Coordinates of C-alpha atoms in Angstrom, one line a residue:
X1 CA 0.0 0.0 0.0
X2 CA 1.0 3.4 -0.8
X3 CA 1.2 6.9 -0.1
X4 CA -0.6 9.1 -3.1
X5 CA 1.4 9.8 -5.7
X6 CA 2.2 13.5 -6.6
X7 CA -0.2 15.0 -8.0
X8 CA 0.0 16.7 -11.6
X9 CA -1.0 20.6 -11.1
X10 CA -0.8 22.6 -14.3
X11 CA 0.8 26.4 -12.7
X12 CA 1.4 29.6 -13.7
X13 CA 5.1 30.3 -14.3
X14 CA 7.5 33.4 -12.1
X15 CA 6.2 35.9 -14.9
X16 CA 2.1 34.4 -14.2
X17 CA 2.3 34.6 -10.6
X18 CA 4.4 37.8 -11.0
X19 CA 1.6 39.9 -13.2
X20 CA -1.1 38.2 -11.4
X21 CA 0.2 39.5 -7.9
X22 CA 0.9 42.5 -9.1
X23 CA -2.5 42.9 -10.1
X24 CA -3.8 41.9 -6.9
X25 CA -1.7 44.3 -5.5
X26 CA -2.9 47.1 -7.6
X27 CA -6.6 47.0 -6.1
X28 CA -5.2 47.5 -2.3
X29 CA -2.5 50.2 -3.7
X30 CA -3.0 53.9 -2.8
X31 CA -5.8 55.3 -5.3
X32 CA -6.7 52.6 -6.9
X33 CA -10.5 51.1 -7.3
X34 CA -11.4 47.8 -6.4
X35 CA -14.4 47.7 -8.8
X36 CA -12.0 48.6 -11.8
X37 CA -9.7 45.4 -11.3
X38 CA -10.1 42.1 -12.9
X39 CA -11.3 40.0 -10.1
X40 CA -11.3 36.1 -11.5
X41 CA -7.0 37.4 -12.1
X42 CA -7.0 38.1 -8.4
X43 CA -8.7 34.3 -7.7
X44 CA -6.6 32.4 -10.0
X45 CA -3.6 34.3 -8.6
X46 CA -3.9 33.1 -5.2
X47 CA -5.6 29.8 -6.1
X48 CA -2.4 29.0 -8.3
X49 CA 0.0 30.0 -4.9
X50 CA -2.6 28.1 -2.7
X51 CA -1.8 25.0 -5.2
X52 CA 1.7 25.4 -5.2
X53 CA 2.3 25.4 -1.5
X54 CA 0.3 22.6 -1.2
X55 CA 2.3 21.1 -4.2
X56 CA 5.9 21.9 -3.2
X57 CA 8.2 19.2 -3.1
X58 CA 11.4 20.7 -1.8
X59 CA 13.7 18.1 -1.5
X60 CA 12.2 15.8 -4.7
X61 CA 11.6 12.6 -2.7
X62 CA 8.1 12.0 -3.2
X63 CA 6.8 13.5 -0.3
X64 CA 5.4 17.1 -0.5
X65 CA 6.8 19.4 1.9
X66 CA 3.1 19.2 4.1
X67 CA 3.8 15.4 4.0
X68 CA 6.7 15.4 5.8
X69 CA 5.8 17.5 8.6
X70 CA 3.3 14.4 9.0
X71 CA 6.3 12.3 8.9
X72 CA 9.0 14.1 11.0
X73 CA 11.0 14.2 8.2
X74 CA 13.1 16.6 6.8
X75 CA 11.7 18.8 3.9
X76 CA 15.4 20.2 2.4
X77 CA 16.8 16.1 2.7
X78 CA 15.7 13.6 0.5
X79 CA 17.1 11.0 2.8
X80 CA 16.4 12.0 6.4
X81 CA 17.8 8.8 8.0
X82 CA 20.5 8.3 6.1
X83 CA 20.1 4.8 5.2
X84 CA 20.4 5.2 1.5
X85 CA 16.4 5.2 0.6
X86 CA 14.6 8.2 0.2
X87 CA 11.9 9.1 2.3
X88 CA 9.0 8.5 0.2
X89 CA 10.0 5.3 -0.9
X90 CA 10.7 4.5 2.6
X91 CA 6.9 5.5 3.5
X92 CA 5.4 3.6 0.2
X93 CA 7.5 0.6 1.5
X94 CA 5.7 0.5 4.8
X95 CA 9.1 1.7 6.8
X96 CA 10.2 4.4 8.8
X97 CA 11.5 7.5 7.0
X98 CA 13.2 8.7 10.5
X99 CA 14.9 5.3 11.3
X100 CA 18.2 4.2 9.4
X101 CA 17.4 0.6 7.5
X102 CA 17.2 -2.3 7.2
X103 CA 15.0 -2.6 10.4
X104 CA 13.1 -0.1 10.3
X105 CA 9.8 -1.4 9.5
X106 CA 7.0 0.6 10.7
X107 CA 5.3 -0.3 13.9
X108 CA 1.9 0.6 12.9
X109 CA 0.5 -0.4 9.6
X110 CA 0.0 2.5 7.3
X111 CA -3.8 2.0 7.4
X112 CA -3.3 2.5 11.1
X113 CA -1.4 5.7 11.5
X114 CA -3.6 8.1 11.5
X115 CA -5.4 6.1 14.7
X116 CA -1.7 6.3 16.6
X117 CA -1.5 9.9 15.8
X118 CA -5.0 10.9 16.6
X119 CA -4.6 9.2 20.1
X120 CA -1.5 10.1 20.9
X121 CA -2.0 13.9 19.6
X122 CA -3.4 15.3 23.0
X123 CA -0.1 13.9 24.9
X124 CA 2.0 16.0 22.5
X125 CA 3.5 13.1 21.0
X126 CA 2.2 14.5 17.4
X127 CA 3.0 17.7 15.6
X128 CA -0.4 19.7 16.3
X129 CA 0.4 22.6 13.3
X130 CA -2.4 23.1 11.1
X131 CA -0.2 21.2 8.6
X132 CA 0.2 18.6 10.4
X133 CA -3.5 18.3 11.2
X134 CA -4.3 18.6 7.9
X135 CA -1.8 15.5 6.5
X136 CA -3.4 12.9 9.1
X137 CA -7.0 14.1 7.8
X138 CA -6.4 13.9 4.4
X139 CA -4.4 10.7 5.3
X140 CA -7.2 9.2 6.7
X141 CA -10.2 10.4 4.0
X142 CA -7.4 8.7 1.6
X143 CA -7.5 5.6 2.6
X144 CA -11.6 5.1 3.5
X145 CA -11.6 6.3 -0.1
X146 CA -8.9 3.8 -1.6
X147 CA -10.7 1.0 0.5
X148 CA -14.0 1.9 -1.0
X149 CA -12.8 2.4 -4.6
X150 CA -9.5 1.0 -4.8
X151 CA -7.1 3.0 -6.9
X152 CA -7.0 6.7 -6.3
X153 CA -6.3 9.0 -9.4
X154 CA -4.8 12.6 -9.7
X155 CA -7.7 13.9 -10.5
X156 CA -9.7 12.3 -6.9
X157 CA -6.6 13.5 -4.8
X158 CA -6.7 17.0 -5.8
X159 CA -10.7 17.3 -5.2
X160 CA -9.4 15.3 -2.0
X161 CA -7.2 17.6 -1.0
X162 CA -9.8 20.9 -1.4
X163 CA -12.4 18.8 0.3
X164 CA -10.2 18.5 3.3
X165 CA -8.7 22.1 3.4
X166 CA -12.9 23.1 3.1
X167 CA -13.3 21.6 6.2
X168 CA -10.9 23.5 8.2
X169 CA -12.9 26.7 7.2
X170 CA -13.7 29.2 9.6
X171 CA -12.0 26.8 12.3
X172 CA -8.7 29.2 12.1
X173 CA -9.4 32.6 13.0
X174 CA -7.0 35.4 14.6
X175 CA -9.1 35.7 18.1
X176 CA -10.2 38.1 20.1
X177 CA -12.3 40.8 18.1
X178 CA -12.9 44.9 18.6
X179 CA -16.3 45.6 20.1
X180 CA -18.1 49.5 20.1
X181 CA -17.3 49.1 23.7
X182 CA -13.4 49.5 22.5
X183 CA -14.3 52.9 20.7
X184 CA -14.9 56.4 21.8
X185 CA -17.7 57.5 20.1
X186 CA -19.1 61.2 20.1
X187 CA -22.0 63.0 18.0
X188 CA -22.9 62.7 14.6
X189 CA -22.3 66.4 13.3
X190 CA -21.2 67.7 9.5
X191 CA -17.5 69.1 11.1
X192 CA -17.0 66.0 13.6
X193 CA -17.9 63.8 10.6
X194 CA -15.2 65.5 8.4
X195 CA -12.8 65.7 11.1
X196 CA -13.1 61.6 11.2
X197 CA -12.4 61.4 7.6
X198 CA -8.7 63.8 7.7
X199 CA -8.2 62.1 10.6
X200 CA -8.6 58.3 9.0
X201 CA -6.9 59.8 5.7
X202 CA -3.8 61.1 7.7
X203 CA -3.5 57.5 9.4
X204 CA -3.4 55.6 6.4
X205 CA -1.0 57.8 4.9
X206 CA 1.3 58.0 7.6
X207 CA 1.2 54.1 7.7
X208 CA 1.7 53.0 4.4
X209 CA 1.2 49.4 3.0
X210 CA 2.7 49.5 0.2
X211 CA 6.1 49.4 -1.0
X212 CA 7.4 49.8 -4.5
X213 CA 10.4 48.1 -6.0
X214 CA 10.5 49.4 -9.9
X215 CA 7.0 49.3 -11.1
X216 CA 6.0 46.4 -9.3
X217 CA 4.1 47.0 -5.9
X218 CA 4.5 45.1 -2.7
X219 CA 2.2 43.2 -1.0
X220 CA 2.0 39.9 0.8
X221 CA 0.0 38.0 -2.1
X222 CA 3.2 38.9 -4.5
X223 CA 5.5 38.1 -1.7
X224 CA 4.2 35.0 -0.6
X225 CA 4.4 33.8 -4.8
X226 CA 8.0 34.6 -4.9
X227 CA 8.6 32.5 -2.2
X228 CA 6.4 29.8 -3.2
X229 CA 7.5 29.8 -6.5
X230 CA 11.5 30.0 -5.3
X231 CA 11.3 28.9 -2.3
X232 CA 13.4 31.6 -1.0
X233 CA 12.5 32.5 2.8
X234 CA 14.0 35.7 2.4
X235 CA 10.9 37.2 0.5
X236 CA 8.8 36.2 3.4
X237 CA 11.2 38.6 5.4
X238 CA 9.7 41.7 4.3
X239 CA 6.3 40.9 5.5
X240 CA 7.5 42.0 9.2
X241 CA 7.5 45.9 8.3
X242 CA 3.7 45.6 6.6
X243 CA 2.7 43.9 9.9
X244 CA 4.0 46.5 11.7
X245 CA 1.9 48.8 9.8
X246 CA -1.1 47.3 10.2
X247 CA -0.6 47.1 13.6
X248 CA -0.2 51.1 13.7
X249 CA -3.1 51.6 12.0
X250 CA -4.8 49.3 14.4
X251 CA -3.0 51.3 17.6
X252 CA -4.4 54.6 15.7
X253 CA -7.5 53.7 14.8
X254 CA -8.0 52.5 18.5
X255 CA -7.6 56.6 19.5
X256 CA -9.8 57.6 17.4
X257 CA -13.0 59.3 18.3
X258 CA -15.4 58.1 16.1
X259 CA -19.1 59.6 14.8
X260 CA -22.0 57.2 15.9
X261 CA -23.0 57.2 12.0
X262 CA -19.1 55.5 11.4
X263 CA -19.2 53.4 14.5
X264 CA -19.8 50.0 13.3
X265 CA -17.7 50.6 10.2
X266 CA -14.6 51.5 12.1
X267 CA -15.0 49.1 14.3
X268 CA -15.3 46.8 10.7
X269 CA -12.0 48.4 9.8
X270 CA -10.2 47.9 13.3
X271 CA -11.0 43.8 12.9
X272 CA -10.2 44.3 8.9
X273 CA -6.8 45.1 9.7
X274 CA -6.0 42.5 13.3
X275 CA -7.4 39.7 10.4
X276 CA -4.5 41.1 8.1
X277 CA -1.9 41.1 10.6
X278 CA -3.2 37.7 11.5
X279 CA -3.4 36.1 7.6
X280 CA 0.3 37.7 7.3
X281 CA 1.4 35.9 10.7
X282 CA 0.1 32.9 8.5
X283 CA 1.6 33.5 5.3
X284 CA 5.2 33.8 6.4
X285 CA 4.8 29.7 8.2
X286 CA 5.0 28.9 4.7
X287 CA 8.4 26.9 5.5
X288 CA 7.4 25.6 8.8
X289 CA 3.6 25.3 8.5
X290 CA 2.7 25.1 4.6
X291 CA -0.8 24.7 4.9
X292 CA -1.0 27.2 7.4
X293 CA 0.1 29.7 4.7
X294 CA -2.9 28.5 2.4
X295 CA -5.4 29.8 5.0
X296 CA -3.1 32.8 5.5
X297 CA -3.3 33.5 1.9
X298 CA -7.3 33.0 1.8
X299 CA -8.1 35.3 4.6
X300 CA -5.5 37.6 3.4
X301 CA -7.9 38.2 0.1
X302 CA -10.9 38.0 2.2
X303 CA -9.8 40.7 4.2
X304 CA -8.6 43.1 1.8
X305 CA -12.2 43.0 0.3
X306 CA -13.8 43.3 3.6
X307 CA -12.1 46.8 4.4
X308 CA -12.9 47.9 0.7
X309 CA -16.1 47.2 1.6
X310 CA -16.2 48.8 4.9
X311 CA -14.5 52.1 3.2
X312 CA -16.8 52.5 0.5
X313 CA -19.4 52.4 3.1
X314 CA -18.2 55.5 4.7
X315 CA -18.9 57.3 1.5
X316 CA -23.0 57.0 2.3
X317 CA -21.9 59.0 5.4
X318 CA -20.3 61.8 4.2
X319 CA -22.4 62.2 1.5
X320 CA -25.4 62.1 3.9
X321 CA -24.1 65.2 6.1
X322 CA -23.1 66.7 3.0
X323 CA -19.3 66.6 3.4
X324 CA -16.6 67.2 0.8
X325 CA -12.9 67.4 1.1
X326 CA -10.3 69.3 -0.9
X327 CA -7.8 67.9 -3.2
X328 CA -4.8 68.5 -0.7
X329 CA -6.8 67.4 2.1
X330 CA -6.0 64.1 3.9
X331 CA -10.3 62.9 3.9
X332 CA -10.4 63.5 -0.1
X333 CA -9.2 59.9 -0.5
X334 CA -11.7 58.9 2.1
X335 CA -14.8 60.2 0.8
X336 CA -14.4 58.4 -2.6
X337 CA -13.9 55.7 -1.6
X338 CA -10.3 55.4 -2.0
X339 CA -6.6 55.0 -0.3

């Protein structure tokens, strides 16, 4: 019995992921629409990252990165014990990749491992990333469905594999969550309403997101398919400083007395950006905690959209007391809709 085999996922090469990302990163870049940008670019983008993460095979033995972290093995060595046999062989020959041959037969039939590692889980004895999580779930939906059907194609993996990452939906979240109660709020008036707009204006401008390396804007969803698609860590590195913003914002935003007509919205916003700083917190385990990253990546996009949404939403309120901004004014931004 044997592990599945790799499966065969059709990708964008560096220059695809490279123009799709940048594309992405467009619609969150200072003036720029979201309702101008091609949105099914933006999903393919991060669906083709999602599927290479889950796809990388660092160390070309057979088992994808997310697979070793099931197995304790090393995800840069082919051979992690040394003995001469890689480490997916080892696994599709029923032995142990982490124990030099020739005895090193597993103790617990392949069928059964993902009962040993469910039990033994709680004591600590198992990796409890969401990776590893992930690989003995999958594990286990593989083989009921190879004892029910017998061979498992390419095809059944991959819709496997989506079936079992759709079930970990809405289980990973960033925690605790901004309330009203966490907001000053004061009256509705046409000058405090304007005052709230320069005031949001001039935090997002002081904090900027977005950094700029030739014509090519910076943002997590690019950063996260140069890794994936080099596997170079060092991309990952720059992900730090746009935490770091968004935790500024957050900080700001915080001190900010807010007009009862804007008061749900900014509390929207406030949770918008702790979900970023929590889908970038994701995104750079890509190395340590693949699938982990894949989550990251989703509730990156889903959070991008969210504050979009929450900022076009102010423009019903400054239309409503009649507010407009000048041109050198840090609200103009904020009124249409934009930053």
């Amino acid at each position: 019995m044997v592990l599945p085999s790799k499966k065969v996922i059709t990708l964008f090469g560096a220059c695809g992921i490279a123009v799709g990302s940048i594309a992405f990163a467009a619609i969150y870049s200072s003036k720029i629409n979201l309702e101008s940008q091609p949105t099914n670019l933006i999903a393919d983008t991060s669906n083709v990252i999602k599927n290479q993460i889950l796809e990388n095979d660092t160390d070309n033995d057979t088992l994808k990165d997310w697979e070793e972290v099931l197995w304790k093995t090393n995800p840069k060595l082919a051979d992690t014990d040394g003995d001469g046999t890689s480490d997916g062989a080892e696994v599709k020959a029923q032995r142990d990749p982490m124990i030099a041959g020739p005895d090193d037969k597993l103790a617990t039939a392949i069928s059964n491992t993902t009962t040993t590692a469910s039990s033994t889980a709680a004591s600590g004895e198992i990796d409890s990333s969401i990776t590893a999580r992930f690989g003995r779930d999958f594990f286990e939906q593989y083989m009921k469905l190879k004892q029910t059907s017998g061979e498992v194609n390419e095809t059944d993996q991959t819709a496997l594999i989506q079936q079992v990452l759709a079930t970990y939906e809405g289980s990973v979240s960033g925690g605790q969550r901004f309330t009203i109660n966490n907001i000053a709020v004061i009256d509705d008036t046409s000058t405090s309403i304007k005052n709230y707009g320069n005031t949001i204006g001039s935090i997002f401008a002081k904090n900027s997101i977005n950094q700029m390396e030739g014509d090519i804007i910076i943002n997590e969803l690019y950063l996260a398919g140069q890794a994936s698609n080099t596997q170079s860590p060092e991309y990952l590195e720059k992900i730090p400083k746009i935490i770091a913003s968004y935790e500024n914002i957050i900080r700001e935003l915080k001190t900010t007395s807010v007009p009862y007509s804007m008061s749900t919205l900014h509390v929207d916003l406030m949770n918008g950006f702790l979900n970023a700083v929590y889908s970038d917190q994701l995104i750079m385990q890509m190395f340590t905690d693949p699938v982990s990253s894949v989550f990251g990546i989703q509730t990156y996009i889903k959070t991008m959209e969210q504050i979009q949404v929450s900022l076009k939403s102010m423009q019903g309120v400054y239309t409503k007391f009649n507010v407009t901004y000048r041109q050198d004014e840090p609200g103009f931004q904020m009124a249409l809709g934009l930053y």
